Short mmCIF file of C-alpha atoms and ligand atoms in Angstrom, two decimals:
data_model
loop_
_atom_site.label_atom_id
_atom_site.label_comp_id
_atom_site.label_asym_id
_atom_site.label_seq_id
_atom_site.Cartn_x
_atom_site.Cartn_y
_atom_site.Cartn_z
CA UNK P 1 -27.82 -16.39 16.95
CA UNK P 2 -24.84 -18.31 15.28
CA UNK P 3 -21.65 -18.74 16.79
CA UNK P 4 -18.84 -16.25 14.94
CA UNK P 5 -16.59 -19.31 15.28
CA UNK P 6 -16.44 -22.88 13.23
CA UNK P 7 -15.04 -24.11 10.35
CA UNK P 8 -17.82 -24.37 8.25
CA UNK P 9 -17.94 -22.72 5.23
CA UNK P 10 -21.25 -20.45 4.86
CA UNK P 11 -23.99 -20.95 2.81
CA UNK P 12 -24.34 -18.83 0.06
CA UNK P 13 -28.19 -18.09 -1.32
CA UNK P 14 -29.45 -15.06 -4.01
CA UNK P 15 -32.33 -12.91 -2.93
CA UNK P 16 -34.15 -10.00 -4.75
CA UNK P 17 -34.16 -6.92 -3.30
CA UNK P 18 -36.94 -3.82 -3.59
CA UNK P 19 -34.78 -1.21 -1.91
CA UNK P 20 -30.71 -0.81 -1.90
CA UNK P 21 -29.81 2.97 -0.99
CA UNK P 22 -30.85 3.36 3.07
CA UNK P 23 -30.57 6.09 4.57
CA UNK P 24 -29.09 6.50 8.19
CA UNK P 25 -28.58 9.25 10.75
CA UNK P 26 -25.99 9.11 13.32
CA UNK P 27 -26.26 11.71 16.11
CA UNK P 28 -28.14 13.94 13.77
CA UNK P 29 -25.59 13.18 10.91
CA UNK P 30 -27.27 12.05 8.05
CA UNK P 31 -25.83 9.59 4.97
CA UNK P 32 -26.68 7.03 2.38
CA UNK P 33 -25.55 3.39 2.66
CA UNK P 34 -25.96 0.28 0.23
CA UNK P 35 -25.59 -3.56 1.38
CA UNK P 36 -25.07 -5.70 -1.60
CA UNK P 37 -25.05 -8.55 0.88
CA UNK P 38 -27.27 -10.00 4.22
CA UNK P 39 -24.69 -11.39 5.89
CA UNK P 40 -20.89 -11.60 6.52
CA UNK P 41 -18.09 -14.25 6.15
CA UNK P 42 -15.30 -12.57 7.94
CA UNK P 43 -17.27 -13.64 11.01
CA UNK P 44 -15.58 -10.57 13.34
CA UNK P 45 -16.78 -12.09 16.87
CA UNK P 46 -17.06 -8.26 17.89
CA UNK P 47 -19.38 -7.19 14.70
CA UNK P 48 -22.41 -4.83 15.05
CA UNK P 49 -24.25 -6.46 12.18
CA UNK P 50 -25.36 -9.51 14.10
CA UNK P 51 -29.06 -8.14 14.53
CA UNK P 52 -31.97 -10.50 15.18
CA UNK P 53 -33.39 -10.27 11.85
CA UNK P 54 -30.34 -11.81 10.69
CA UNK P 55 -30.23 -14.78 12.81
CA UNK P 56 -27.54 -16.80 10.74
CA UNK P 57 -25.49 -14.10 10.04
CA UNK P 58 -22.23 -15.85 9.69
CA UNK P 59 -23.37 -18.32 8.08
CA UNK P 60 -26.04 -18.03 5.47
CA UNK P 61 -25.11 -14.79 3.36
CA UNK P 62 -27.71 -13.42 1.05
CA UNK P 63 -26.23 -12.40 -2.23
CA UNK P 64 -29.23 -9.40 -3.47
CA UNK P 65 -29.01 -10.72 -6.89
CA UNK P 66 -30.80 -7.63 -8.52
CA UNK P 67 -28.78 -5.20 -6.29
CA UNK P 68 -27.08 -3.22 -9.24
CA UNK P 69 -30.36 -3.02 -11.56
CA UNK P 70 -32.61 -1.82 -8.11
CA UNK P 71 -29.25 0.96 -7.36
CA UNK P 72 -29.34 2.52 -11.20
CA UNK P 73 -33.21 3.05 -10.95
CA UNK P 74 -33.22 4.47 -7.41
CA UNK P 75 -30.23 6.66 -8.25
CA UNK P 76 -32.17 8.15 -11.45
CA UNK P 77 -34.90 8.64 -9.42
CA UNK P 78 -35.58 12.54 -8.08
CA UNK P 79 -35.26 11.34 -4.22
CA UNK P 80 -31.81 10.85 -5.33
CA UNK P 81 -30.96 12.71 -8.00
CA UNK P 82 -27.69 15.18 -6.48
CA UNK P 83 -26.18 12.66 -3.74
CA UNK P 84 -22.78 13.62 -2.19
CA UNK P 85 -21.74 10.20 -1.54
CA UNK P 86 -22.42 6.65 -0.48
CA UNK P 87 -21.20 4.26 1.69
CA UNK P 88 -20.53 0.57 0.70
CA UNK P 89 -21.02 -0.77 3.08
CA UNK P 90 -22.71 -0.17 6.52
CA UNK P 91 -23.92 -4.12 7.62
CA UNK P 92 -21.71 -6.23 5.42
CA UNK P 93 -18.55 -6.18 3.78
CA UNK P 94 -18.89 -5.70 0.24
CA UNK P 95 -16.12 -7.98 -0.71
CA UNK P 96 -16.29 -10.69 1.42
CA UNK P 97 -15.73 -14.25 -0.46
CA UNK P 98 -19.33 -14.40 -1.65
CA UNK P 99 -18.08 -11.32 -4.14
CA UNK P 100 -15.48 -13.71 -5.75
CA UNK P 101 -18.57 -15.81 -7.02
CA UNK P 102 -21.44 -13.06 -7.41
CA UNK P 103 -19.21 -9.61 -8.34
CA UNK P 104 -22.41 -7.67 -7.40
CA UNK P 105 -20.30 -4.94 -5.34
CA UNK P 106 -18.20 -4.13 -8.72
CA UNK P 107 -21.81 -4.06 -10.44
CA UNK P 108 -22.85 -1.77 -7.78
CA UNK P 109 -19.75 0.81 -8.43
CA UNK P 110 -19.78 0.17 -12.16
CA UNK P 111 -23.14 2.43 -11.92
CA UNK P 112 -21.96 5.24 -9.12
CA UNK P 113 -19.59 5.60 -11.12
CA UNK P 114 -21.83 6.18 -14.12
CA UNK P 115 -23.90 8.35 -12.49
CA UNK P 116 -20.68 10.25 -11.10
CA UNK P 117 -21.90 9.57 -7.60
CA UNK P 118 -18.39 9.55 -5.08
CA UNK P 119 -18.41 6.69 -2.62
CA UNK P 120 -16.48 5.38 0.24
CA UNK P 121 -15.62 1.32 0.68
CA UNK P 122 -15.21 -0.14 3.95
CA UNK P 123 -13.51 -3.94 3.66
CA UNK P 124 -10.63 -5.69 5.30
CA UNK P 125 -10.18 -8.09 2.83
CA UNK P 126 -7.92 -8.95 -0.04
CA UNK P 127 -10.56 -9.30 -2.83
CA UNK P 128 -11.10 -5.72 -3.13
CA UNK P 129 -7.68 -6.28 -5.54
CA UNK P 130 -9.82 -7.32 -8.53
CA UNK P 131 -11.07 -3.64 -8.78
CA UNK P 132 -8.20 -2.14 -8.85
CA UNK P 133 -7.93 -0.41 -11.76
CA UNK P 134 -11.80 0.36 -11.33
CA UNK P 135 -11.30 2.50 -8.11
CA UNK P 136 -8.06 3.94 -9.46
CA UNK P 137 -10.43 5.28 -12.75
CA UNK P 138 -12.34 7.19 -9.92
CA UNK P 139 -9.49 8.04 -7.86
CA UNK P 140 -10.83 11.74 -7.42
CA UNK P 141 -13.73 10.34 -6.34
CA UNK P 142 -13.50 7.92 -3.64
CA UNK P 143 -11.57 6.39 -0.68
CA UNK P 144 -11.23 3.40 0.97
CA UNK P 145 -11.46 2.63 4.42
CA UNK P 146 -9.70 -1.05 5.67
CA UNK P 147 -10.57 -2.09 8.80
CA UNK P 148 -7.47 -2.96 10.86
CA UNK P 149 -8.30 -4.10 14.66
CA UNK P 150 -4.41 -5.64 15.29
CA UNK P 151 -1.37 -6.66 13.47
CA UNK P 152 -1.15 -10.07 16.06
CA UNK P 153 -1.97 -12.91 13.76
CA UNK P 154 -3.12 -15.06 16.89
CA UNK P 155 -5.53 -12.27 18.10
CA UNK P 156 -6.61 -11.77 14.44
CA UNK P 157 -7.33 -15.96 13.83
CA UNK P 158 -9.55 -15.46 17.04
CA UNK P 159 -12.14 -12.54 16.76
CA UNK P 160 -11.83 -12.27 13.10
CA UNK P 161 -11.60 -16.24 11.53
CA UNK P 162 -12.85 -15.19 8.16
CA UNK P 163 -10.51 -12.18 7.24
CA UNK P 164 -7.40 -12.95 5.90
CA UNK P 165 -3.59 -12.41 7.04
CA UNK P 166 -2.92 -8.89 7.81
CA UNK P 167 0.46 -9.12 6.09
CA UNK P 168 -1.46 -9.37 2.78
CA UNK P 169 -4.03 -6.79 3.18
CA UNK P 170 -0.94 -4.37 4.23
CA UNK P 171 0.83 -5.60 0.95
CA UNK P 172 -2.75 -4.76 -0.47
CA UNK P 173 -3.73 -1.44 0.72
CA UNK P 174 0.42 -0.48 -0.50
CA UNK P 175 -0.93 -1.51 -4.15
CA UNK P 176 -3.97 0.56 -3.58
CA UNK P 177 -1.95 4.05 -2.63
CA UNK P 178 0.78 3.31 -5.13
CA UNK P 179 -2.34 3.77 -7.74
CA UNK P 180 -2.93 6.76 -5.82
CA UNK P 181 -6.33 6.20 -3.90
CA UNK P 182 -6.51 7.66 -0.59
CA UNK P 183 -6.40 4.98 1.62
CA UNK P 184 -7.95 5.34 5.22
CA UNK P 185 -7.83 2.65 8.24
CA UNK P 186 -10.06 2.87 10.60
CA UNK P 187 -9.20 0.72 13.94
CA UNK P 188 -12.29 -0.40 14.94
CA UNK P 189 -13.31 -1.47 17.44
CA UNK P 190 -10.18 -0.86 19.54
CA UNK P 191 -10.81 -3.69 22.07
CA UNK P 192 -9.95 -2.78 25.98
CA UNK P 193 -7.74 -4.94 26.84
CA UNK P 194 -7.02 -6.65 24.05
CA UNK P 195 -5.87 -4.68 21.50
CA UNK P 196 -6.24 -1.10 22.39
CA UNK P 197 -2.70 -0.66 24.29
CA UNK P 198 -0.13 1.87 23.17
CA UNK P 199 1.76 -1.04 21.79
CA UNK P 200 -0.85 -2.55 19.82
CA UNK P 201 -2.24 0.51 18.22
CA UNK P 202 1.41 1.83 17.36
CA UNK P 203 1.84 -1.23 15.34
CA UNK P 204 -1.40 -0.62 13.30
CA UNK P 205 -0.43 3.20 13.04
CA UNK P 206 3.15 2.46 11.73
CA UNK P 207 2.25 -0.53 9.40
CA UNK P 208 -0.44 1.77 8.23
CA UNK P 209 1.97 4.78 7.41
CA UNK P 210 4.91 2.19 5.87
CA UNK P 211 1.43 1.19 3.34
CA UNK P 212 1.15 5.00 2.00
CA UNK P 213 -1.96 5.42 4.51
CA UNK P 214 -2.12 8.99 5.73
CA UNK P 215 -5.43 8.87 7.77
CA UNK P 216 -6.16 6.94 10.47
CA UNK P 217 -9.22 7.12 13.00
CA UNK P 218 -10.94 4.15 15.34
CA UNK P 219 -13.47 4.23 18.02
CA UNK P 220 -13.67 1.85 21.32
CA UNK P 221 -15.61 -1.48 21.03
CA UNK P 222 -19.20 -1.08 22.12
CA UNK P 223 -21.07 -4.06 23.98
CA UNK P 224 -24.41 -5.57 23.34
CA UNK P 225 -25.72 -8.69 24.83
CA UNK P 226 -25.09 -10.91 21.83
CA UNK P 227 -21.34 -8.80 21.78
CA UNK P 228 -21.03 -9.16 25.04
CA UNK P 229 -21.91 -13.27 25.20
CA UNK P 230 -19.64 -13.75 22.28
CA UNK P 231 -16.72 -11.43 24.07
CA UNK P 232 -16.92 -13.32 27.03
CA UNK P 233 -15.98 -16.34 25.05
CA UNK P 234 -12.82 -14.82 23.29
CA UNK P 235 -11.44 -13.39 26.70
CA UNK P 236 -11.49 -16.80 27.81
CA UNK P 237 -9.73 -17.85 24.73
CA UNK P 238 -7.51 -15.56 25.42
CA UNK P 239 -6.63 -16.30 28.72
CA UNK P 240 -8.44 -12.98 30.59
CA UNK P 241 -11.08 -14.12 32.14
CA UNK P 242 -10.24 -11.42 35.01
CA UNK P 243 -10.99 -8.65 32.35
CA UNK P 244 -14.56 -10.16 31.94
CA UNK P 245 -15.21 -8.73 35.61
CA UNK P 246 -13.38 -5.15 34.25
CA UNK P 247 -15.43 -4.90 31.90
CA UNK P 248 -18.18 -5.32 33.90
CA UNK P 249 -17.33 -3.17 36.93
CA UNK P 250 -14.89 -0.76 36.01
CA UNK P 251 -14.74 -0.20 31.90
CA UNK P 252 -18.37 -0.47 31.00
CA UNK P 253 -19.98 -0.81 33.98
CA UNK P 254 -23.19 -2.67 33.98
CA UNK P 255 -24.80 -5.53 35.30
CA UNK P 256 -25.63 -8.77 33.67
CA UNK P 257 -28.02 -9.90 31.94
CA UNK P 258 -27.70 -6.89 29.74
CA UNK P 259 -30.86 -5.47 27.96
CA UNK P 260 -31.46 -7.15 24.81
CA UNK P 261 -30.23 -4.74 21.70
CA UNK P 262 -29.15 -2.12 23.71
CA UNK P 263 -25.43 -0.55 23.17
CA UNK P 264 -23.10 0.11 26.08
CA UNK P 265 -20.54 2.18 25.98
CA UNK P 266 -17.23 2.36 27.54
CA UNK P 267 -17.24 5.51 30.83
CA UNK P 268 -16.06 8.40 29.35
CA UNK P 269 -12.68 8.65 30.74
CA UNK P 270 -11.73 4.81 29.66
CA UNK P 271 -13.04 5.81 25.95
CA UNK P 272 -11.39 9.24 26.38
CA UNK P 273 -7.76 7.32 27.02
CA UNK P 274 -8.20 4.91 24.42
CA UNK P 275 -8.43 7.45 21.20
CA UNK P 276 -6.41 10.23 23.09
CA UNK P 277 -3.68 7.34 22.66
CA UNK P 278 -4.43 6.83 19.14
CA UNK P 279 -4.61 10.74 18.75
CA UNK P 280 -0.85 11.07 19.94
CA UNK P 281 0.94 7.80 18.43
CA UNK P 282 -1.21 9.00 15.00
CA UNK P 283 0.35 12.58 15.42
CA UNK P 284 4.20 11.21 16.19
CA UNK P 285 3.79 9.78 13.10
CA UNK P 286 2.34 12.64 11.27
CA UNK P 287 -0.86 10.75 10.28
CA UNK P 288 -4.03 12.72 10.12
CA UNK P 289 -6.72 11.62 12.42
CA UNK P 290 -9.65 13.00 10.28
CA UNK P 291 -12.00 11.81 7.23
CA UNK P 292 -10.47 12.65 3.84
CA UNK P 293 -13.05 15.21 2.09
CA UNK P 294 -14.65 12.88 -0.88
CA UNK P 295 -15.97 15.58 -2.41
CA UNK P 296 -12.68 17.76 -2.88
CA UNK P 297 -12.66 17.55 -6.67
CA UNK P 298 -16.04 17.28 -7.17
CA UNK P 299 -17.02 20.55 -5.22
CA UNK P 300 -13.63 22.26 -5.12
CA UNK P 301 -15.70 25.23 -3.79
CA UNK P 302 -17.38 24.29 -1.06
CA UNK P 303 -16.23 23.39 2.39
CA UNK P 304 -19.49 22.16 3.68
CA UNK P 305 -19.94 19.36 1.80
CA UNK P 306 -17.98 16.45 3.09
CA UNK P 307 -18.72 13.08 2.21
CA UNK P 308 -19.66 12.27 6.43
CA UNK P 309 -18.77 13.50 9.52
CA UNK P 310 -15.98 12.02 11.09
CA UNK P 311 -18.13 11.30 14.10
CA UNK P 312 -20.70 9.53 12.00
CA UNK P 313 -18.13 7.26 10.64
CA UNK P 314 -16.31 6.47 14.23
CA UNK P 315 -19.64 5.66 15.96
CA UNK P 316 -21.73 4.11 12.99
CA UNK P 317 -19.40 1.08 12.37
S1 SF4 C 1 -16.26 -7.54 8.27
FE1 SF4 C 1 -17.66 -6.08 9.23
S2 SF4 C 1 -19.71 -6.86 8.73
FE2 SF4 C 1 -18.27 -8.54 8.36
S3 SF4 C 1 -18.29 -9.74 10.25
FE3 SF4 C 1 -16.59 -8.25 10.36
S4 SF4 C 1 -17.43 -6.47 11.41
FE4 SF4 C 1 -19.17 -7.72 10.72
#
């Protein structure tokens, strides 16, 4: 598996691909996801995505050339003819650089949009801007969510080298809710002791709410063995190599070598802590910890249908 660190740009290369709307069930939540990309140049050192059968993840992103043409023929296909929403996107983000030189995550919402379908972006980057006035066309009909893990520059040039400055994505996401799209950040993963102390998550909360962002939710990092090799690595970067043994015995608790693939969570009452913190610094400021209802305008009569759970969201990224 690559390193999430160098200075190497990655390689870009097109693929076709058969299939682009997967479907995915989360604790028995169910929801549709598309990946216009294999691959991610953010290069988060804490990302989920790293899976074996995307060994150079970082640095050799897949750009599914046909993505758009493959998403218009599922979507007027029966299997998905009345979808509540999608989710762009679950293993990638769908405007990392390689969308500056391929623009196949615009293609891709050029046709929901067409077919009316609502969706919900996840990014943390600044390239989302070019679609501006595309999202705010379809304001009733989807939300973003930015990814915000700290507002510490040095932290930020560590575990995520390929985002960019979180001054400009704040100046970004104000852009984005002065056009009047709801605007969500998600803080995830909070990262035990790194960046999930009061202080830390009041700054993302507050910088959040000065950006016109009214909803806020996050969920504690998870560990993995590739995770956990590369998070051993950045808490020695960072100068706490005592919290590697923390981890070990008294946050997570497990032994090394962990299985390979399988997810550890935090103990309960560590995990509990974490987003009851969140919970009260995101109440003081009168931010809504909940998912914003994408299908409010399109169904205004039905309270059943919301775009995902909460949950989903908080434990599928
Ligand atoms: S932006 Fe998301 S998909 Fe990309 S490296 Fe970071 S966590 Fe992984």
């Amino acid at each position: 598996m690559d390193t999430w660190y160098t200075k190497q740009s990655p390689i870009f290369k097109e693929k076709e691909c058969k299939s682009v709307i997967h479907e995915f069930t989360v604790k028995g939540h169910k929801g549709l996801t598309i990946n216009p990309y294999q691959g991610c140049g953010h290069r988060c050192g804490y990302c989920y995505a790293t899976y074996e059968w995307s060994p150079e993840f970082y640095n050799r992103i897949y750009a599914k050339s046909n993505v758009a043409g493959v998403l218009e023929k599922q979507i007027k296909s029966r299997k998905y003819q009345n979808i509540d929403s999608v989710m762009i996107s679950s293993a990638t983000d769908a405007y990392q650089p390689a969308e500056v030189k391929y623009g196949l995550t615009r293609k891709c919402i050029e046709v929901l949009q067409k077919y009316n379908v609502p969706y919900y972006v996840f990014t943390k980057s600044k390239i989302i801007e070019r679609d501006l006035k595309l999202h705010q066309r379809y304001k009733d009909k989807c939300f973003l969510v930015w990814s915000i893990t700290t507002t510490d520059e040095n932290i930020r040039r560590l575990i995520e080298p390929g985002t960019p400055p979180v001054n400009s994505i704040f100046n970004v996401i104000k852009r984005f809710t002065d056009a009047g799209i709801c605007c969500c950040v998600n803080i995830d993963p909070l990262i035990p002791l790194i960046t999930d102390d009061p202080y830390h998550v009041h700054e993302v909360v507050d910088r959040s709410y000065n950006a016109g962002v009214r909803y806020v939710f996050g969920a504690l990092l998870r560990l993995r063995s590739d995770i956990w090799e590369r998070m051993k690595i950045i808490l020695k970067l960072l100068h706490l190599e005592k919290a590697i043994e923390e981890y070990k015995n008294t946050i997570y608790r497990f032994e090394e070598p962990l299985k390979l693939w399988c997810n550890v969570g935090a103990i309960k009452s560590y995990e509990t802590r974490s987003l009851q913190n969140l919970r009260e610094i995101a109440i003081q400021k009168g931010m809504i910890l909940d998912f914003p209802d994408i299908n409010r305008n399109s169904r205004p009569n039905s309270n059943k249908h919301r775009g995902v759970d909460q949950e989903l969201i908080l434990k599928y990224l």
